[in-house]
PDB file of C-alpha atoms and ligand atoms in Angstrom:
ATOM      1  CA  UNK A   1       6.997 -30.161  -9.289  1.00 42.00           C
ATOM      2  CA  UNK A   2       8.352 -28.277  -6.245  1.00 50.00           C
ATOM      3  CA  UNK A   3       9.989 -25.732  -8.541  1.00 54.00           C
ATOM      4  CA  UNK A   4       6.699 -25.248 -10.408  1.00 49.00           C
ATOM      5  CA  UNK A   5       4.787 -24.714  -7.153  1.00 50.00           C
ATOM      6  CA  UNK A   6       7.417 -22.293  -5.871  1.00 66.00           C
ATOM      7  CA  UNK A   7       6.865 -20.168  -8.963  1.00 78.00           C
ATOM      8  CA  UNK A   8       3.073 -20.333  -8.701  1.00 90.00           C
ATOM      9  CA  UNK A   9       1.626 -16.795  -8.656  1.00 95.00           C
ATOM     10  CA  UNK A  10       5.073 -15.212  -8.921  1.00 94.00           C
ATOM     11  CA  UNK A  11       4.912 -12.561 -11.668  1.00 94.00           C
ATOM     12  CA  UNK A  12       6.952 -13.024 -14.844  1.00 91.00           C
ATOM     13  CA  UNK A  13       9.985 -10.854 -15.521  1.00 88.00           C
ATOM     14  CA  UNK A  14       8.084  -8.646 -18.015  1.00 89.00           C
ATOM     15  CA  UNK A  15       5.551  -7.571 -15.350  1.00 92.00           C
ATOM     16  CA  UNK A  16       8.235  -7.157 -12.687  1.00 87.00           C
ATOM     17  CA  UNK A  17      10.060  -4.753 -15.011  1.00 82.00           C
ATOM     18  CA  UNK A  18       6.840  -2.951 -16.070  1.00 83.00           C
ATOM     19  CA  UNK A  19       5.927  -2.377 -12.416  1.00 81.00           C
ATOM     20  CA  UNK A  20       9.323  -0.953 -11.569  1.00 76.00           C
ATOM     21  CA  UNK A  21      10.007  -3.646  -8.942  1.00 75.00           C
ATOM     22  CA  UNK A  22      13.449  -4.210 -10.406  1.00 69.00           C
ATOM     23  CA  UNK A  23      15.212  -5.379 -13.526  1.00 67.00           C
ATOM     24  CA  UNK A  24      18.644  -6.720 -12.547  1.00 79.00           C
ATOM     25  CA  UNK A  25      18.404 -10.330 -11.476  1.00 87.00           C
ATOM     26  CA  UNK A  26      14.963 -11.892 -11.989  1.00 88.00           C
ATOM     27  CA  UNK A  27      15.580 -14.885  -9.698  1.00 89.00           C
ATOM     28  CA  UNK A  28      16.669 -12.626  -6.858  1.00 89.00           C
ATOM     29  CA  UNK A  29      13.720 -10.260  -7.320  1.00 90.00           C
ATOM     30  CA  UNK A  30      11.237 -13.153  -7.568  1.00 90.00           C
ATOM     31  CA  UNK A  31      12.615 -14.605  -4.311  1.00 90.00           C
ATOM     32  CA  UNK A  32      12.328 -11.194  -2.613  1.00 90.00           C
ATOM     33  CA  UNK A  33       8.740 -10.869  -3.884  1.00 92.00           C
ATOM     34  CA  UNK A  34       7.875 -14.114  -2.066  1.00 92.00           C
ATOM     35  CA  UNK A  35       9.922 -13.442   1.088  1.00 93.00           C
ATOM     36  CA  UNK A  36       8.750  -9.857   1.625  1.00 93.00           C
ATOM     37  CA  UNK A  37       5.087 -10.777   1.053  1.00 95.00           C
ATOM     38  CA  UNK A  38       5.356 -13.726   3.465  1.00 95.00           C
ATOM     39  CA  UNK A  39       7.185 -11.593   6.055  1.00 95.00           C
ATOM     40  CA  UNK A  40       4.651  -8.764   6.076  1.00 96.00           C
ATOM     41  CA  UNK A  41       1.601 -11.038   6.179  1.00 97.00           C
ATOM     42  CA  UNK A  42       3.026 -13.240   8.935  1.00 96.00           C
ATOM     43  CA  UNK A  43       3.673 -10.117  11.024  1.00 96.00           C
ATOM     44  CA  UNK A  44       0.044  -9.084  10.464  1.00 97.00           C
ATOM     45  CA  UNK A  45      -1.202 -12.531  11.439  1.00 97.00           C
ATOM     46  CA  UNK A  46       1.029 -12.672  14.527  1.00 97.00           C
ATOM     47  CA  UNK A  47      -0.317  -9.278  15.582  1.00 96.00           C
ATOM     48  CA  UNK A  48      -3.896 -10.647  15.246  1.00 97.00           C
ATOM     49  CA  UNK A  49      -4.682  -8.134  12.522  1.00 98.00           C
ATOM     50  CA  UNK A  50      -5.788 -10.888  10.118  1.00 98.00           C
ATOM     51  CA  UNK A  51      -7.822 -13.938  11.126  1.00 98.00           C
ATOM     52  CA  UNK A  52      -8.831 -16.864   8.857  1.00 98.00           C
ATOM     53  CA  UNK A  53     -12.455 -15.712   8.665  1.00 98.00           C
ATOM     54  CA  UNK A  54     -11.729 -12.021   7.967  1.00 98.00           C
ATOM     55  CA  UNK A  55     -12.708 -10.007   4.914  1.00 98.00           C
ATOM     56  CA  UNK A  56      -9.589  -8.067   3.962  1.00 98.00           C
ATOM     57  CA  UNK A  57      -8.877  -5.299   1.453  1.00 98.00           C
ATOM     58  CA  UNK A  58      -5.429  -4.632  -0.067  1.00 98.00           C
ATOM     59  CA  UNK A  59      -5.493  -1.158  -1.693  1.00 98.00           C
ATOM     60  CA  UNK A  60      -2.820  -0.773  -4.385  1.00 98.00           C
ATOM     61  CA  UNK A  61      -2.309  -4.544  -4.323  1.00 97.00           C
ATOM     62  CA  UNK A  62       0.117  -4.523  -7.265  1.00 96.00           C
ATOM     63  CA  UNK A  63       1.008  -8.028  -8.412  1.00 97.00           C
ATOM     64  CA  UNK A  64      -0.445  -9.728  -5.329  1.00 97.00           C
ATOM     65  CA  UNK A  65       2.698  -9.782  -3.221  1.00 96.00           C
ATOM     66  CA  UNK A  66       0.578  -9.954  -0.054  1.00 97.00           C
ATOM     67  CA  UNK A  67      -2.247 -11.984  -1.603  1.00 98.00           C
ATOM     68  CA  UNK A  68      -0.028 -14.953  -2.424  1.00 97.00           C
ATOM     69  CA  UNK A  69       0.927 -15.925   1.146  1.00 96.00           C
ATOM     70  CA  UNK A  70      -2.654 -15.464   2.393  1.00 98.00           C
ATOM     71  CA  UNK A  71      -4.248 -18.187   0.238  1.00 96.00           C
ATOM     72  CA  UNK A  72      -3.553 -20.952   2.742  1.00 94.00           C
ATOM     73  CA  UNK A  73      -4.483 -18.825   5.743  1.00 97.00           C
ATOM     74  CA  UNK A  74      -7.661 -17.001   4.729  1.00 97.00           C
ATOM     75  CA  UNK A  75      -9.670 -20.213   4.435  1.00 94.00           C
ATOM     76  CA  UNK A  76     -13.038 -18.834   5.588  1.00 96.00           C
ATOM     77  CA  UNK A  77     -12.406 -15.212   4.685  1.00 97.00           C
ATOM     78  CA  UNK A  78     -12.314 -13.012   1.615  1.00 98.00           C
ATOM     79  CA  UNK A  79      -9.446 -11.117  -0.012  1.00 98.00           C
ATOM     80  CA  UNK A  80     -10.029  -8.142  -2.318  1.00 98.00           C
ATOM     81  CA  UNK A  81      -7.131  -6.418  -4.078  1.00 98.00           C
ATOM     82  CA  UNK A  82      -7.671  -3.090  -5.826  1.00 98.00           C
ATOM     83  CA  UNK A  83      -5.176  -1.420  -8.132  1.00 98.00           C
ATOM     84  CA  UNK A  84      -4.926   1.159 -10.900  1.00 97.00           C
ATOM     85  CA  UNK A  85      -2.460  -0.801 -13.057  1.00 96.00           C
ATOM     86  CA  UNK A  86      -4.618  -2.854 -15.432  1.00 96.00           C
ATOM     87  CA  UNK A  87      -1.904  -5.336 -16.414  1.00 95.00           C
ATOM     88  CA  UNK A  88      -1.365  -6.214 -12.720  1.00 96.00           C
ATOM     89  CA  UNK A  89      -5.076  -6.685 -12.061  1.00 98.00           C
ATOM     90  CA  UNK A  90      -5.527  -8.759 -15.236  1.00 98.00           C
ATOM     91  CA  UNK A  91      -2.570 -10.977 -14.368  1.00 97.00           C
ATOM     92  CA  UNK A  92      -3.727 -11.489 -10.764  1.00 98.00           C
ATOM     93  CA  UNK A  93      -7.311 -12.214 -11.886  1.00 98.00           C
ATOM     94  CA  UNK A  94      -6.016 -14.952 -14.158  1.00 97.00           C
ATOM     95  CA  UNK A  95      -3.484 -16.381 -11.687  1.00 97.00           C
ATOM     96  CA  UNK A  96      -6.002 -16.561  -8.826  1.00 98.00           C
ATOM     97  CA  UNK A  97      -8.950 -17.802 -10.901  1.00 97.00           C
ATOM     98  CA  UNK A  98      -8.817 -21.098  -8.971  1.00 96.00           C
ATOM     99  CA  UNK A  99      -9.131 -19.284  -5.613  1.00 97.00           C
ATOM    100  CA  UNK A 100     -12.817 -18.349  -5.327  1.00 97.00           C
ATOM    101  CA  UNK A 101     -12.500 -16.130  -2.260  1.00 98.00           C
ATOM    102  CA  UNK A 102      -9.800 -13.932  -3.874  1.00 98.00           C
ATOM    103  CA  UNK A 103     -10.853 -11.067  -6.163  1.00 98.00           C
ATOM    104  CA  UNK A 104      -8.948  -8.289  -7.942  1.00 98.00           C
ATOM    105  CA  UNK A 105     -10.542  -4.982  -8.984  1.00 98.00           C
ATOM    106  CA  UNK A 106      -9.226  -2.524 -11.563  1.00 98.00           C
ATOM    107  CA  UNK A 107      -9.533   1.042 -10.232  1.00 98.00           C
ATOM    108  CA  UNK A 108      -9.514   3.079 -13.428  1.00 97.00           C
ATOM    109  CA  UNK A 109      -8.282   6.316 -11.841  1.00 97.00           C
ATOM    110  CA  UNK A 110      -5.604   8.732 -12.974  1.00 95.00           C
ATOM    111  CA  UNK A 111      -2.072   8.279 -11.723  1.00 92.00           C
ATOM    112  CA  UNK A 112       0.823  10.172 -13.266  1.00 89.00           C
ATOM    113  CA  UNK A 113       3.007   7.190 -12.521  1.00 87.00           C
ATOM    114  CA  UNK A 114       0.726   4.215 -13.178  1.00 89.00           C
ATOM    115  CA  UNK A 115      -2.413   5.080 -15.220  1.00 91.00           C
ATOM    116  CA  UNK A 116      -2.147   8.269 -17.257  1.00 92.00           C
ATOM    117  CA  UNK A 117      -5.147   7.583 -19.551  1.00 91.00           C
ATOM    118  CA  UNK A 118      -7.789   7.319 -16.834  1.00 94.00           C
ATOM    119  CA  UNK A 119     -10.605   9.890 -16.896  1.00 90.00           C
ATOM    120  CA  UNK A 120     -11.352   9.918 -13.155  1.00 97.00           C
ATOM    121  CA  UNK A 121      -9.293  11.573 -10.407  1.00 97.00           C
ATOM    122  CA  UNK A 122      -8.312   9.376  -7.451  1.00 98.00           C
ATOM    123  CA  UNK A 123      -9.649  12.162  -5.228  1.00 98.00           C
ATOM    124  CA  UNK A 124     -13.151  11.486  -6.653  1.00 98.00           C
ATOM    125  CA  UNK A 125     -13.042   7.690  -6.758  1.00 98.00           C
ATOM    126  CA  UNK A 126     -15.527   5.638  -4.773  1.00 98.00           C
ATOM    127  CA  UNK A 127     -14.311   2.080  -4.120  1.00 98.00           C
ATOM    128  CA  UNK A 128     -16.874  -0.302  -5.718  1.00 98.00           C
ATOM    129  CA  UNK A 129     -17.336  -1.986  -2.347  1.00 98.00           C
ATOM    130  CA  UNK A 130     -20.083  -1.977   0.284  1.00 98.00           C
ATOM    131  CA  UNK A 131     -20.033   0.156   3.424  1.00 98.00           C
ATOM    132  CA  UNK A 132     -18.830  -1.614   6.589  1.00 98.00           C
ATOM    133  CA  UNK A 133     -17.828  -4.822   4.802  1.00 98.00           C
ATOM    134  CA  UNK A 134     -14.148  -5.336   5.767  1.00 98.00           C
ATOM    135  CA  UNK A 135     -12.438  -6.442   8.993  1.00 98.00           C
ATOM    136  CA  UNK A 136      -8.970  -5.300   7.955  1.00 98.00           C
ATOM    137  CA  UNK A 137      -7.741  -2.887   5.269  1.00 98.00           C
ATOM    138  CA  UNK A 138      -4.144  -2.152   4.319  1.00 98.00           C
ATOM    139  CA  UNK A 139      -1.823  -0.636   1.746  1.00 98.00           C
ATOM    140  CA  UNK A 140       1.900  -1.084   1.246  1.00 96.00           C
ATOM    141  CA  UNK A 141       3.777   1.657  -0.554  1.00 95.00           C
ATOM    142  CA  UNK A 142       0.587   3.216  -1.961  1.00 97.00           C
ATOM    143  CA  UNK A 143       0.523   6.484  -0.011  1.00 98.00           C
ATOM    144  CA  UNK A 144       4.069   7.169  -1.177  1.00 96.00           C
ATOM    145  CA  UNK A 145       2.484   7.639  -4.655  1.00 96.00           C
ATOM    146  CA  UNK A 146      -0.722   9.590  -3.940  1.00 97.00           C
ATOM    147  CA  UNK A 147      -0.910  13.380  -3.679  1.00 97.00           C
ATOM    148  CA  UNK A 148      -2.626  14.717  -0.580  1.00 98.00           C
ATOM    149  CA  UNK A 149      -6.155  15.145  -2.068  1.00 98.00           C
ATOM    150  CA  UNK A 150      -6.080  11.555  -3.361  1.00 98.00           C
ATOM    151  CA  UNK A 151      -4.754  10.246  -0.035  1.00 98.00           C
ATOM    152  CA  UNK A 152      -7.558  12.105   1.797  1.00 98.00           C
ATOM    153  CA  UNK A 153     -10.216  10.459  -0.378  1.00 98.00           C
ATOM    154  CA  UNK A 154      -8.644   7.002  -0.035  1.00 98.00           C
ATOM    155  CA  UNK A 155      -8.635   7.260   3.778  1.00 99.00           C
ATOM    156  CA  UNK A 156     -12.292   8.325   3.582  1.00 98.00           C
ATOM    157  CA  UNK A 157     -13.071   5.331   1.357  1.00 99.00           C
ATOM    158  CA  UNK A 158     -11.095   2.934   3.547  1.00 99.00           C
ATOM    159  CA  UNK A 159     -13.052   4.123   6.561  1.00 98.00           C
ATOM    160  CA  UNK A 160     -16.375   3.810   4.716  1.00 98.00           C
ATOM    161  CA  UNK A 161     -15.796   0.148   3.824  1.00 98.00           C
ATOM    162  CA  UNK A 162     -14.419  -0.807   7.272  1.00 98.00           C
ATOM    163  CA  UNK A 163     -16.672  -2.411   9.864  1.00 98.00           C
ATOM    164  CA  UNK A 164     -16.819  -0.637  13.240  1.00 98.00           C
ATOM    165  CA  UNK A 165     -13.828  -1.892  15.247  1.00 98.00           C
ATOM    166  CA  UNK A 166     -11.921  -2.847  12.065  1.00 98.00           C
ATOM    167  CA  UNK A 167      -8.306  -1.759  11.676  1.00 98.00           C
ATOM    168  CA  UNK A 168      -6.363  -0.202   8.847  1.00 98.00           C
ATOM    169  CA  UNK A 169      -2.590  -0.547   8.422  1.00 98.00           C
ATOM    170  CA  UNK A 170      -0.867   1.694   5.888  1.00 98.00           C
ATOM    171  CA  UNK A 171       2.741   2.475   5.063  1.00 97.00           C
ATOM    172  CA  UNK A 172       4.029   6.026   4.495  1.00 98.00           C
ATOM    173  CA  UNK A 173       7.040   8.243   4.379  1.00 97.00           C
ATOM    174  CA  UNK A 174       5.956  10.378   7.317  1.00 98.00           C
ATOM    175  CA  UNK A 175       7.320  13.861   7.898  1.00 97.00           C
ATOM    176  CA  UNK A 176       7.519  14.250  11.667  1.00 97.00           C
ATOM    177  CA  UNK A 177      10.067  16.426  13.508  1.00 95.00           C
ATOM    178  CA  UNK A 178      12.797  13.749  13.312  1.00 95.00           C
ATOM    179  CA  UNK A 179      12.377  13.111   9.574  1.00 95.00           C
ATOM    180  CA  UNK A 180      12.219  16.850   8.871  1.00 94.00           C
ATOM    181  CA  UNK A 181      15.529  17.399  10.663  1.00 92.00           C
ATOM    182  CA  UNK A 182      17.100  14.699   8.481  1.00 92.00           C
ATOM    183  CA  UNK A 183      15.655  15.940   5.167  1.00 88.00           C
ATOM    184  CA  UNK A 184      18.657  18.089   4.203  1.00 84.00           C
ATOM    185  CA  UNK A 185      21.074  15.197   4.755  1.00 85.00           C
ATOM    186  CA  UNK A 186      18.748  12.936   2.757  1.00 82.00           C
ATOM    187  CA  UNK A 187      18.517  15.442  -0.106  1.00 81.00           C
ATOM    188  CA  UNK A 188      22.289  15.906  -0.215  1.00 80.00           C
ATOM    189  CA  UNK A 189      22.743  12.151  -0.636  1.00 81.00           C
ATOM    190  CA  UNK A 190      20.494  12.204  -3.718  1.00 72.00           C
ATOM    191  CA  UNK A 191      18.933   8.801  -2.983  1.00 74.00           C
ATOM    192  CA  UNK A 192      15.479   7.701  -4.175  1.00 73.00           C
ATOM    193  CA  UNK A 193      14.144   9.175  -0.947  1.00 79.00           C
ATOM    194  CA  UNK A 194      15.286  12.719  -1.597  1.00 87.00           C
ATOM    195  CA  UNK A 195      12.411  15.162  -1.290  1.00 93.00           C
ATOM    196  CA  UNK A 196      13.494  18.666  -2.279  1.00 92.00           C
ATOM    197  CA  UNK A 197      10.081  20.153  -3.207  1.00 95.00           C
ATOM    198  CA  UNK A 198       7.312  21.352  -0.911  1.00 96.00           C
ATOM    199  CA  UNK A 199       3.723  20.600  -2.052  1.00 98.00           C
ATOM    200  CA  UNK A 200       0.339  20.681  -0.303  1.00 97.00           C
ATOM    201  CA  UNK A 201       0.470  18.093   2.481  1.00 98.00           C
ATOM    202  CA  UNK A 202       4.034  16.973   1.977  1.00 98.00           C
ATOM    203  CA  UNK A 203       7.301  16.962   0.039  1.00 96.00           C
ATOM    204  CA  UNK A 204       8.076  15.332  -3.308  1.00 96.00           C
ATOM    205  CA  UNK A 205      11.053  14.196  -5.315  1.00 93.00           C
ATOM    206  CA  UNK A 206       9.794  15.750  -8.570  1.00 93.00           C
ATOM    207  CA  UNK A 207       7.348  18.588  -9.207  1.00 95.00           C
ATOM    208  CA  UNK A 208       6.731  17.280 -12.748  1.00 94.00           C
ATOM    209  CA  UNK A 209       5.709  13.899 -11.356  1.00 93.00           C
ATOM    210  CA  UNK A 210       4.762  14.298  -7.682  1.00 94.00           C
ATOM    211  CA  UNK A 211       3.408  10.742  -7.606  1.00 94.00           C
ATOM    212  CA  UNK A 212       6.872   9.304  -8.234  1.00 93.00           C
ATOM    213  CA  UNK A 213       7.626   9.752  -4.506  1.00 94.00           C
ATOM    214  CA  UNK A 214       5.764  11.719  -1.862  1.00 96.00           C
ATOM    215  CA  UNK A 215       6.242  12.028   1.887  1.00 97.00           C
ATOM    216  CA  UNK A 216       3.246  13.343   3.863  1.00 98.00           C
ATOM    217  CA  UNK A 217       3.231  15.541   6.957  1.00 98.00           C
ATOM    218  CA  UNK A 218       2.496  13.299   9.930  1.00 98.00           C
ATOM    219  CA  UNK A 219       0.179  15.847  11.579  1.00 98.00           C
ATOM    220  CA  UNK A 220      -1.963  16.027   8.428  1.00 98.00           C
ATOM    221  CA  UNK A 221      -2.056  12.228   8.154  1.00 98.00           C
ATOM    222  CA  UNK A 222      -3.282  11.990  11.761  1.00 98.00           C
ATOM    223  CA  UNK A 223      -5.898  14.742  11.205  1.00 98.00           C
ATOM    224  CA  UNK A 224      -7.200  12.967   8.109  1.00 98.00           C
ATOM    225  CA  UNK A 225      -7.644   9.698   9.996  1.00 98.00           C
ATOM    226  CA  UNK A 226      -9.497  11.512  12.777  1.00 98.00           C
ATOM    227  CA  UNK A 227     -11.683  13.395  10.276  1.00 98.00           C
ATOM    228  CA  UNK A 228     -12.969  10.068   8.912  1.00 98.00           C
ATOM    229  CA  UNK A 229     -13.543   8.317  12.236  1.00 98.00           C
ATOM    230  CA  UNK A 230     -10.259   6.418  12.413  1.00 98.00           C
ATOM    231  CA  UNK A 231      -8.458   6.576  15.746  1.00 98.00           C
ATOM    232  CA  UNK A 232      -4.678   6.175  15.539  1.00 98.00           C
ATOM    233  CA  UNK A 233      -3.516   3.189  17.605  1.00 98.00           C
ATOM    234  CA  UNK A 234       0.135   3.100  16.744  1.00 97.00           C
ATOM    235  CA  UNK A 235       2.799   4.707  14.555  1.00 97.00           C
ATOM    236  CA  UNK A 236       5.929   2.645  13.879  1.00 96.00           C
ATOM    237  CA  UNK A 237       8.774   4.448  12.173  1.00 97.00           C
ATOM    238  CA  UNK A 238      10.991   2.828   9.570  1.00 96.00           C
ATOM    239  CA  UNK A 239      14.604   3.733   8.771  1.00 93.00           C
ATOM    240  CA  UNK A 240      13.935   5.423   5.374  1.00 93.00           C
ATOM    241  CA  UNK A 241      14.781   8.938   6.610  1.00 92.00           C
ATOM    242  CA  UNK A 242      18.005   7.900   8.310  1.00 91.00           C
ATOM    243  CA  UNK A 243      16.309   7.744  11.736  1.00 93.00           C
ATOM    244  CA  UNK A 244      18.386   5.594  14.058  1.00 90.00           C
ATOM    245  CA  UNK A 245      16.352   4.913  17.219  1.00 86.00           C
ATOM    246  CA  UNK A 246      13.270   2.716  17.707  1.00 84.00           C
ATOM    247  CA  UNK A 247      12.993   1.810  14.052  1.00 90.00           C
ATOM    248  CA  UNK A 248      10.998  -1.125  12.708  1.00 85.00           C
ATOM    249  CA  UNK A 249      12.329  -3.566  10.147  1.00 81.00           C
ATOM    250  CA  UNK A 250      11.267  -2.566   6.635  1.00 79.00           C
ATOM    251  CA  UNK A 251      11.800   0.803   5.042  1.00 89.00           C
ATOM    252  CA  UNK A 252       8.633   2.852   5.476  1.00 95.00           C
ATOM    253  CA  UNK A 253       6.637   4.081   8.443  1.00 97.00           C
ATOM    254  CA  UNK A 254       3.404   2.302   9.415  1.00 97.00           C
ATOM    255  CA  UNK A 255       0.231   3.878  10.789  1.00 98.00           C
ATOM    256  CA  UNK A 256      -2.334   1.595  12.398  1.00 98.00           C
ATOM    257  CA  UNK A 257      -5.811   2.935  13.157  1.00 98.00           C
ATOM    258  CA  UNK A 258      -9.125   1.563  14.383  1.00 98.00           C
ATOM    259  CA  UNK A 259     -12.564   2.541  13.166  1.00 98.00           C
ATOM    260  CA  UNK A 260     -14.485   4.024  16.040  1.00 94.00           C
TER     261      UNK A 260
HETATM  262  C1  SAM B   1       4.973   0.538  -5.101  1.00 52.68           C
HETATM  263  S1  SAM B   1       3.625  -0.368  -5.730  1.00 52.68           S
HETATM  264  C2  SAM B   1       3.209  -1.424  -4.347  1.00 52.68           C
HETATM  265  C3  SAM B   1       2.424  -2.629  -4.758  1.00 52.68           C
HETATM  266  C4  SAM B   1       2.001  -3.581  -3.624  1.00 52.68           C
HETATM  267  N1  SAM B   1       1.280  -2.896  -2.597  1.00 52.68           N
HETATM  268  C5  SAM B   1       3.216  -4.274  -3.048  1.00 52.68           C
HETATM  269  O1  SAM B   1       3.579  -3.988  -1.905  1.00 52.68           O
HETATM  270  O2  SAM B   1       3.792  -5.121  -3.745  1.00 52.68           O
HETATM  271  C6  SAM B   1       2.297   0.830  -5.698  1.00 52.68           C
HETATM  272  C7  SAM B   1       1.012   0.277  -6.281  1.00 52.68           C
HETATM  273  O3  SAM B   1      -0.020   1.255  -6.079  1.00 52.68           O
HETATM  274  C8  SAM B   1      -0.840   1.270  -7.226  1.00 52.68           C
HETATM  275  N2  SAM B   1      -1.538   2.572  -7.278  1.00 52.68           N
HETATM  276  C9  SAM B   1      -1.006   3.804  -7.487  1.00 52.68           C
HETATM  277  N3  SAM B   1      -1.953   4.741  -7.438  1.00 52.68           N
HETATM  278  C10 SAM B   1      -3.130   4.092  -7.173  1.00 52.68           C
HETATM  279  C11 SAM B   1      -4.465   4.503  -6.999  1.00 52.68           C
HETATM  280  N4  SAM B   1      -4.815   5.795  -7.077  1.00 52.68           N
HETATM  281  N5  SAM B   1      -5.408   3.561  -6.731  1.00 52.68           N
HETATM  282  C12 SAM B   1      -5.079   2.250  -6.644  1.00 52.68           C
HETATM  283  N6  SAM B   1      -3.815   1.794  -6.816  1.00 52.68           N
HETATM  284  C13 SAM B   1      -2.867   2.692  -7.066  1.00 52.68           C
HETATM  285  C14 SAM B   1       0.112   1.053  -8.376  1.00 52.68           C
HETATM  286  O4  SAM B   1      -0.534   0.606  -9.541  1.00 52.68           O
HETATM  287  C15 SAM B   1       1.068   0.018  -7.779  1.00 52.68           C
HETATM  288  O5  SAM B   1       0.621  -1.294  -8.038  1.00 52.68           O
END
């Protein structure tokens, strides 16, 4: 029974492979899926970003890595996950059908990496959610796959659906002066974080598929938050660029902002 419960709402190998989470050792990847989700959400809870009665929105929710550990905690609240990969949304909708306050929405928008048949651009997408209806909004590893125009619209939409005083918490590969100094070393190493090409708003790994990996200029990320009424509260840098000092655990950088 314990083994069955442990595997509850853990995606099957086929979906893990389809989503590019990994393909080597399913048991190891499934355990990481649970541990990373639990680690990130417990940090959010400990930082008072999520409370049991909050309405929360997970943009680019994937296979529910951060939804799973919140079931027990968000007893009086509401969780909405939104994603452009239909198979992920369908699987989550089925797996969480016994959790009435958890909902998953398919965002049928174009993504070169995830949804190539969609008719609508992400830069023109309006989240099917009410204005000022969420206490906390986040994304993990979403803005590493959106070109600048799409990112701009998603920050606008996040701000629209946030209540005044609500916070957003998003991960990025941010190009600040430190990361920019390290770019050449990073590119020479030819890792998954190499970013040889300049595009509007950032640098990408591949010009043919900019959504495969994009880093955004920090100054433009800050300006975009300000443009849509989001005041930056904190920026915590991760070690992805090779930065050595004052780095947070976890790979990417995090920007936290409050709706004014
Ligand atoms: C690297 S995965 C991260 C998934 C999840 N946040 C996690 O941490 O497990 C990126 C996710 O963003 C989703 N995505 C990409 N572009 C999107 C868009 N324009 N709108 C909504 N979701 C998008 C993908 O379908 C994918 O599930």
